[in-house]
mmCIF file of C-alpha atoms in Angstrom:
data_model
loop_
_atom_site.group_PDB
_atom_site.id
_atom_site.type_symbol
_atom_site.label_atom_id
_atom_site.label_comp_id
_atom_site.label_asym_id
_atom_site.label_seq_id
_atom_site.Cartn_x
_atom_site.Cartn_y
_atom_site.Cartn_z
ATOM 1 C CA MET A 882 9.806 -15.359 -12.147
ATOM 2 C CA ASP A 883 11.611 -12.021 -12.348
ATOM 3 C CA ALA A 884 10.821 -8.308 -12.226
ATOM 4 C CA SER A 885 10.120 -8.197 -15.968
ATOM 5 C CA GLY A 886 6.826 -9.952 -15.223
ATOM 6 C CA LEU A 887 5.476 -7.216 -12.937
ATOM 7 C CA PRO A 888 3.809 -5.095 -15.665
ATOM 8 C CA LEU A 889 1.984 -8.204 -16.888
ATOM 9 C CA LEU A 890 0.890 -8.999 -13.342
ATOM 10 C CA ASP A 891 -0.443 -5.450 -12.946
ATOM 11 C CA ARG A 892 -2.511 -5.818 -16.115
ATOM 12 C CA ARG A 893 -3.916 -9.133 -14.939
ATOM 13 C CA ILE A 894 -4.859 -7.650 -11.575
ATOM 14 C CA ALA A 895 -6.680 -4.778 -13.281
ATOM 15 C CA ASP A 896 -8.840 -7.276 -15.185
ATOM 16 C CA CYS A 897 -9.816 -9.396 -12.158
ATOM 17 C CA ARG A 898 -13.525 -10.008 -11.455
ATOM 18 C CA ALA A 899 -13.199 -12.762 -8.860
ATOM 19 C CA CYS A 900 -15.249 -11.192 -6.034
ATOM 20 C CA PRO A 901 -18.857 -10.382 -7.048
ATOM 21 C CA ARG A 902 -19.552 -8.037 -4.118
ATOM 22 C CA LEU A 903 -16.438 -5.984 -4.775
ATOM 23 C CA VAL A 904 -17.018 -5.874 -8.530
ATOM 24 C CA SER A 905 -20.568 -4.621 -7.971
ATOM 25 C CA TRP A 906 -19.507 -2.001 -5.425
ATOM 26 C CA ARG A 907 -16.508 -0.577 -7.264
ATOM 27 C CA GLU A 908 -18.519 -0.262 -10.502
ATOM 28 C CA GLU A 909 -21.532 1.287 -8.757
ATOM 29 C CA VAL A 910 -19.274 3.905 -7.150
ATOM 30 C CA ALA A 911 -17.718 4.589 -10.547
ATOM 31 C CA ARG A 912 -21.159 5.196 -12.031
ATOM 32 C CA THR A 913 -22.682 7.318 -9.283
ATOM 33 C CA LYS A 914 -19.464 9.164 -8.331
ATOM 34 C CA ARG A 915 -19.104 11.786 -5.640
ATOM 35 C CA ALA A 916 -20.376 15.278 -6.452
ATOM 36 C CA ALA A 917 -16.887 16.758 -6.091
ATOM 37 C CA PHE A 918 -15.642 14.390 -8.810
ATOM 38 C CA ALA A 919 -18.642 14.491 -11.153
ATOM 39 C CA ASP A 920 -16.424 15.388 -14.131
ATOM 40 C CA TRP A 921 -14.077 12.439 -13.545
ATOM 41 C CA THR A 922 -14.148 9.174 -15.448
ATOM 42 C CA TYR A 923 -13.585 6.748 -12.591
ATOM 43 C CA TRP A 924 -11.159 3.862 -12.964
ATOM 44 C CA GLY A 925 -13.686 1.466 -11.374
ATOM 45 C CA ARG A 926 -11.406 -1.591 -11.582
ATOM 46 C CA PRO A 927 -8.910 -3.383 -9.337
ATOM 47 C CA VAL A 928 -5.955 -1.097 -8.577
ATOM 48 C CA PRO A 929 -2.527 -2.694 -9.130
ATOM 49 C CA GLY A 930 0.593 -1.841 -7.170
ATOM 50 C CA PHE A 931 2.512 1.337 -7.907
ATOM 51 C CA GLY A 932 6.274 1.779 -8.028
ATOM 52 C CA PRO A 933 9.389 0.371 -9.700
ATOM 53 C CA ALA A 934 9.805 -3.318 -10.448
ATOM 54 C CA ASP A 935 13.184 -3.351 -8.678
ATOM 55 C CA ALA A 936 11.865 -1.795 -5.459
ATOM 56 C CA ARG A 937 13.894 -2.377 -2.298
ATOM 57 C CA LEU A 938 11.109 -1.205 0.007
ATOM 58 C CA LEU A 939 7.460 -2.301 -0.191
ATOM 59 C CA ILE A 940 4.563 -0.560 1.561
ATOM 60 C CA VAL A 941 1.464 -2.700 2.108
ATOM 61 C CA GLY A 942 -1.854 -0.987 2.820
ATOM 62 C CA LEU A 943 -5.410 -2.324 3.081
ATOM 63 C CA ALA A 944 -7.450 -1.648 -0.085
ATOM 64 C CA PRO A 945 -8.124 1.231 -2.498
ATOM 65 C CA ALA A 946 -10.494 3.972 -1.368
ATOM 66 C CA ALA A 947 -13.831 4.215 -3.191
ATOM 67 C CA HIS A 948 -13.188 7.789 -4.346
ATOM 68 C CA GLY A 949 -9.384 7.567 -4.190
ATOM 69 C CA GLY A 950 -7.650 4.717 -5.997
ATOM 70 C CA ASN A 951 -10.953 3.468 -7.388
ATOM 71 C CA ARG A 952 -11.296 6.868 -9.053
ATOM 72 C CA THR A 953 -7.695 7.549 -10.106
ATOM 73 C CA GLY A 954 -6.471 4.017 -10.836
ATOM 74 C CA ARG A 955 -3.332 4.428 -8.722
ATOM 75 C CA MET A 956 -2.746 3.143 -5.215
ATOM 76 C CA PHE A 957 -3.217 5.725 -2.419
ATOM 77 C CA THR A 958 -3.880 8.496 -4.946
ATOM 78 C CA GLY A 959 -6.623 11.100 -4.635
ATOM 79 C CA ASP A 960 -7.603 10.599 -0.978
ATOM 80 C CA ARG A 961 -6.576 11.906 2.448
ATOM 81 C CA SER A 962 -4.697 8.749 3.402
ATOM 82 C CA GLY A 963 -2.568 9.056 0.281
ATOM 83 C CA ASP A 964 -1.955 12.729 1.015
ATOM 84 C CA VAL A 965 -0.396 11.730 4.333
ATOM 85 C CA LEU A 966 1.599 8.795 2.961
ATOM 86 C CA TYR A 967 3.111 10.495 -0.077
ATOM 87 C CA GLU A 968 3.959 13.671 1.794
ATOM 88 C CA ALA A 969 5.863 11.553 4.324
ATOM 89 C CA LEU A 970 7.654 9.629 1.559
ATOM 90 C CA TYR A 971 8.632 12.942 -0.027
ATOM 91 C CA ASP A 972 9.809 14.323 3.313
ATOM 92 C CA VAL A 973 12.239 11.424 3.790
ATOM 93 C CA GLY A 974 13.437 11.521 0.178
ATOM 94 C CA LEU A 975 11.612 8.486 -1.217
ATOM 95 C CA ALA A 976 9.144 10.279 -3.532
ATOM 96 C CA SER A 977 9.636 12.942 -6.196
ATOM 97 C CA GLN A 978 6.786 15.148 -4.956
ATOM 98 C CA PRO A 979 4.569 15.410 -1.862
ATOM 99 C CA THR A 980 1.217 15.106 -3.633
ATOM 100 C CA ALA A 981 -0.643 12.347 -5.502
ATOM 101 C CA VAL A 982 -3.569 13.739 -7.456
ATOM 102 C CA HIS A 983 -3.991 11.504 -10.507
ATOM 103 C CA ALA A 984 -2.176 8.697 -12.287
ATOM 104 C CA HIS A 985 -0.307 11.025 -14.660
ATOM 105 C CA ASP A 986 0.758 13.771 -12.241
ATOM 106 C CA GLY A 987 4.464 12.939 -12.523
ATOM 107 C CA LEU A 988 4.859 11.280 -9.115
ATOM 108 C CA GLU A 989 7.753 8.830 -8.961
ATOM 109 C CA LEU A 990 8.782 6.646 -6.051
ATOM 110 C CA HIS A 991 12.499 6.102 -5.404
ATOM 111 C CA GLY A 992 13.123 2.418 -4.748
ATOM 112 C CA VAL A 993 9.662 2.053 -3.190
ATOM 113 C CA ARG A 994 6.556 0.188 -4.319
ATOM 114 C CA VAL A 995 3.084 0.525 -2.791
ATOM 115 C CA THR A 996 0.529 -2.284 -2.875
ATOM 116 C CA SER A 997 -2.333 -3.776 -0.881
ATOM 117 C CA PRO A 998 -3.675 -7.235 -0.002
ATOM 118 C CA VAL A 999 -7.076 -6.345 -1.520
ATOM 119 C CA HIS A 1000 -7.065 -4.583 -4.890
ATOM 120 C CA CYS A 1001 -10.733 -3.522 -5.150
ATOM 121 C CA ALA A 1002 -12.405 -0.787 -3.133
ATOM 122 C CA PRO A 1003 -14.631 -2.512 -0.539
ATOM 123 C CA PRO A 1004 -17.864 -1.174 0.979
ATOM 124 C CA ALA A 1005 -17.145 0.707 4.227
ATOM 125 C CA ASN A 1006 -13.424 0.003 3.655
ATOM 126 C CA LYS A 1007 -13.972 -3.521 5.037
ATOM 127 C CA PRO A 1008 -13.163 -6.510 2.820
ATOM 128 C CA THR A 1009 -14.482 -9.835 4.033
ATOM 129 C CA PRO A 1010 -12.044 -12.586 5.051
ATOM 130 C CA GLU A 1011 -13.106 -14.507 1.937
ATOM 131 C CA GLU A 1012 -12.330 -11.506 -0.302
ATOM 132 C CA ARG A 1013 -8.977 -11.053 1.413
ATOM 133 C CA ASP A 1014 -8.084 -14.699 0.841
ATOM 134 C CA THR A 1015 -9.315 -14.659 -2.776
ATOM 135 C CA CYS A 1016 -7.050 -11.698 -3.510
ATOM 136 C CA ARG A 1017 -4.007 -13.145 -1.740
ATOM 137 C CA PRO A 1018 -2.510 -14.936 -4.797
ATOM 138 C CA TRP A 1019 -1.939 -11.535 -6.437
ATOM 139 C CA LEU A 1020 0.144 -10.379 -3.468
ATOM 140 C CA VAL A 1021 2.000 -13.688 -3.396
ATOM 141 C CA GLN A 1022 2.966 -13.306 -7.055
ATOM 142 C CA GLU A 1023 3.978 -9.697 -6.528
ATOM 143 C CA LEU A 1024 6.205 -10.669 -3.603
ATOM 144 C CA ARG A 1025 7.866 -13.412 -5.642
ATOM 145 C CA LEU A 1026 8.597 -10.976 -8.452
ATOM 146 C CA LEU A 1027 10.005 -8.382 -6.059
ATOM 147 C CA ARG A 1028 12.057 -10.818 -3.987
ATOM 148 C CA PRO A 1029 15.395 -10.389 -5.824
ATOM 149 C CA THR A 1030 15.644 -6.733 -4.760
ATOM 150 C CA LEU A 1031 13.238 -6.448 -1.815
ATOM 151 C CA ARG A 1032 14.922 -5.718 1.528
ATOM 152 C CA ALA A 1033 12.245 -4.119 3.745
ATOM 153 C CA VAL A 1034 8.460 -3.973 4.045
ATOM 154 C CA VAL A 1035 6.258 -1.521 5.942
ATOM 155 C CA VAL A 1036 2.774 -2.867 6.643
ATOM 156 C CA LEU A 1037 0.121 -0.260 7.422
ATOM 157 C CA GLY A 1038 -2.386 -1.474 9.990
ATOM 158 C CA ALA A 1039 -3.463 -4.740 11.574
ATOM 159 C CA PHE A 1040 -5.603 -5.869 8.624
ATOM 160 C CA GLY A 1041 -2.687 -5.547 6.222
ATOM 161 C CA TRP A 1042 -0.419 -7.314 8.710
ATOM 162 C CA GLN A 1043 -2.799 -10.274 9.088
ATOM 163 C CA ALA A 1044 -3.225 -10.486 5.321
ATOM 164 C CA ALA A 1045 0.456 -10.070 4.452
ATOM 165 C CA LEU A 1046 2.045 -12.670 6.723
ATOM 166 C CA PRO A 1047 0.378 -15.673 5.025
ATOM 167 C CA ALA A 1048 1.331 -14.176 1.663
ATOM 168 C CA PHE A 1049 4.990 -13.962 2.721
ATOM 169 C CA ALA A 1050 4.847 -17.602 3.777
ATOM 170 C CA GLU A 1051 3.320 -18.665 0.440
ATOM 171 C CA ALA A 1052 5.906 -16.594 -1.423
ATOM 172 C CA GLY A 1053 8.721 -18.549 0.215
ATOM 173 C CA TRP A 1054 9.725 -16.628 3.322
ATOM 174 C CA SER A 1055 9.959 -18.458 6.631
ATOM 175 C CA VAL A 1056 7.343 -16.838 8.887
ATOM 176 C CA PRO A 1057 7.583 -17.863 12.570
ATOM 177 C CA ARG A 1058 4.680 -19.581 14.330
ATOM 178 C CA PRO A 1059 2.895 -18.219 16.177
ATOM 179 C CA ARG A 1060 2.947 -15.346 13.731
ATOM 180 C CA PRO A 1061 4.354 -12.037 15.012
ATOM 181 C CA ALA A 1062 1.704 -9.722 16.469
ATOM 182 C CA PHE A 1063 1.042 -6.325 14.901
ATOM 183 C CA SER A 1064 1.963 -3.135 16.688
ATOM 184 C CA HIS A 1065 3.195 0.261 15.630
ATOM 185 C CA GLY A 1066 6.980 0.046 15.585
ATOM 186 C CA ALA A 1067 7.031 -3.757 15.407
ATOM 187 C CA ARG A 1068 10.068 -5.089 13.562
ATOM 188 C CA PHE A 1069 10.824 -8.658 12.559
ATOM 189 C CA HIS A 1070 13.456 -10.367 10.435
ATOM 190 C CA LEU A 1071 12.254 -12.756 7.714
ATOM 191 C CA ASP A 1072 15.020 -14.445 5.679
ATOM 192 C CA GLY A 1073 16.917 -11.319 4.629
ATOM 193 C CA LEU A 1074 13.818 -9.122 4.822
ATOM 194 C CA GLU A 1075 12.959 -6.635 7.578
ATOM 195 C CA LEU A 1076 9.243 -6.325 8.298
ATOM 196 C CA PHE A 1077 7.959 -3.155 10.003
ATOM 197 C CA GLY A 1078 4.536 -2.452 11.481
ATOM 198 C CA CYS A 1079 3.002 1.018 11.273
ATOM 199 C CA PHE A 1080 -0.438 2.361 12.136
ATOM 200 C CA HIS A 1081 -2.508 2.861 8.995
ATOM 201 C CA VAL A 1082 -2.592 6.346 7.459
ATOM 202 C CA SER A 1083 -6.392 6.457 7.768
ATOM 203 C CA GLN A 1084 -8.099 9.686 8.781
ATOM 204 C CA ARG A 1085 -9.220 7.995 11.991
ATOM 205 C CA ASN A 1086 -5.571 7.602 12.986
ATOM 206 C CA THR A 1087 -4.127 10.825 11.591
ATOM 207 C CA PHE A 1088 -6.943 13.140 12.735
ATOM 208 C CA THR A 1089 -6.849 11.798 16.303
ATOM 209 C CA GLY A 1090 -3.066 11.907 16.559
ATOM 210 C CA ARG A 1091 -2.697 8.160 16.974
ATOM 211 C CA LEU A 1092 -0.352 8.367 13.991
ATOM 212 C CA THR A 1093 1.565 11.639 13.676
ATOM 213 C CA PRO A 1094 3.658 12.776 10.698
ATOM 214 C CA THR A 1095 6.800 12.290 12.774
ATOM 215 C CA MET A 1096 5.846 8.715 13.699
ATOM 216 C CA LEU A 1097 5.214 7.869 10.058
ATOM 217 C CA ARG A 1098 8.423 9.498 8.840
ATOM 218 C CA ASP A 1099 10.438 7.659 11.479
ATOM 219 C CA VAL A 1100 9.164 4.260 10.325
ATOM 220 C CA LEU A 1101 9.625 5.054 6.633
ATOM 221 C CA ARG A 1102 13.092 6.477 7.170
ATOM 222 C CA THR A 1103 14.237 3.486 9.226
ATOM 223 C CA ALA A 1104 12.845 1.026 6.683
ATOM 224 C CA GLY A 1105 14.407 3.007 3.843
ATOM 225 C CA ARG A 1106 17.807 2.890 5.470
ATOM 226 C CA VAL A 1107 17.504 -0.853 6.093
ATOM 227 C CA ALA A 1108 16.703 -1.186 2.391
ATOM 228 C CA GLU A 1109 19.834 0.879 1.651
ATOM 229 C CA LEU A 1110 17.864 3.670 0.014
ATOM 230 C CA PRO A 1111 19.095 7.260 0.313
ATOM 231 C CA THR A 1112 16.895 9.072 2.841
ATOM 232 C CA ARG A 1113 17.048 12.521 4.348
ATOM 233 C CA GLY A 1114 16.279 14.134 7.671
ATOM 234 C CA GLY A 1115 16.034 12.702 11.141
ATOM 235 C CA GLN A 1116 13.716 12.731 14.109
ATOM 236 C CA GLU A 1117 15.077 15.963 15.535
ATOM 237 C CA ALA A 1118 15.556 17.655 12.173
ATOM 238 C CA ASP A 1119 12.044 17.256 10.851
ATOM 239 C CA ALA A 1120 9.932 17.318 14.019
ATOM 240 C CA SER A 1121 7.741 20.340 14.497
ATOM 241 C CA PRO A 1122 5.234 21.506 17.147
ATOM 242 C CA GLY A 1123 2.411 20.728 14.708
ATOM 243 C CA ASP A 1124 3.366 17.041 14.648
#
């Protein structure tokens, strides 16, 4: 397998109907919509990963938001969590712009790909363990395709961490047992790959200050440098009283 197969994988993911509960939910949301997006034609399908096929840094989230990725068709696009993530990527020099509004807004990621262990929007943002495990083969295939260039991974949140580690093992990396525990700032070495833990960019974390813009930028910048991607700024340079 090589990176040329990633576009095909993305198309296959977008056609998946393996989890009846998720299929029903994502399509119901796409029909009923939110009032603020009444004029949108929702994507209403599984959301594939976003970013170049030769990415050196991978960001792993949880699942698309019902009125974010499920609406726009692009990972972390059109919701508050994505606003935080892409602004931080832009701040450290890994994205072409700080906003992600729709799938054709011109956003490009520099050496970074964004994906999730569950590709359909789940009710209450909570996939079941069975849904997580059913979706895992997609992440395994994506990891295998990215392996030739991949050097660092940032996993957002404990759910993503618990879902990603078995996928890394199935994709051929040697994951220690017991498996490393999640924490913000966790860092582990897996066969030429650096794995970083970061609190999720959910509103619950960002609104309460559990995850600040500076904390997020620090993790992304460190991971970017490990991946040998050109980054900008530093902790002192980009910190501000508002962080």
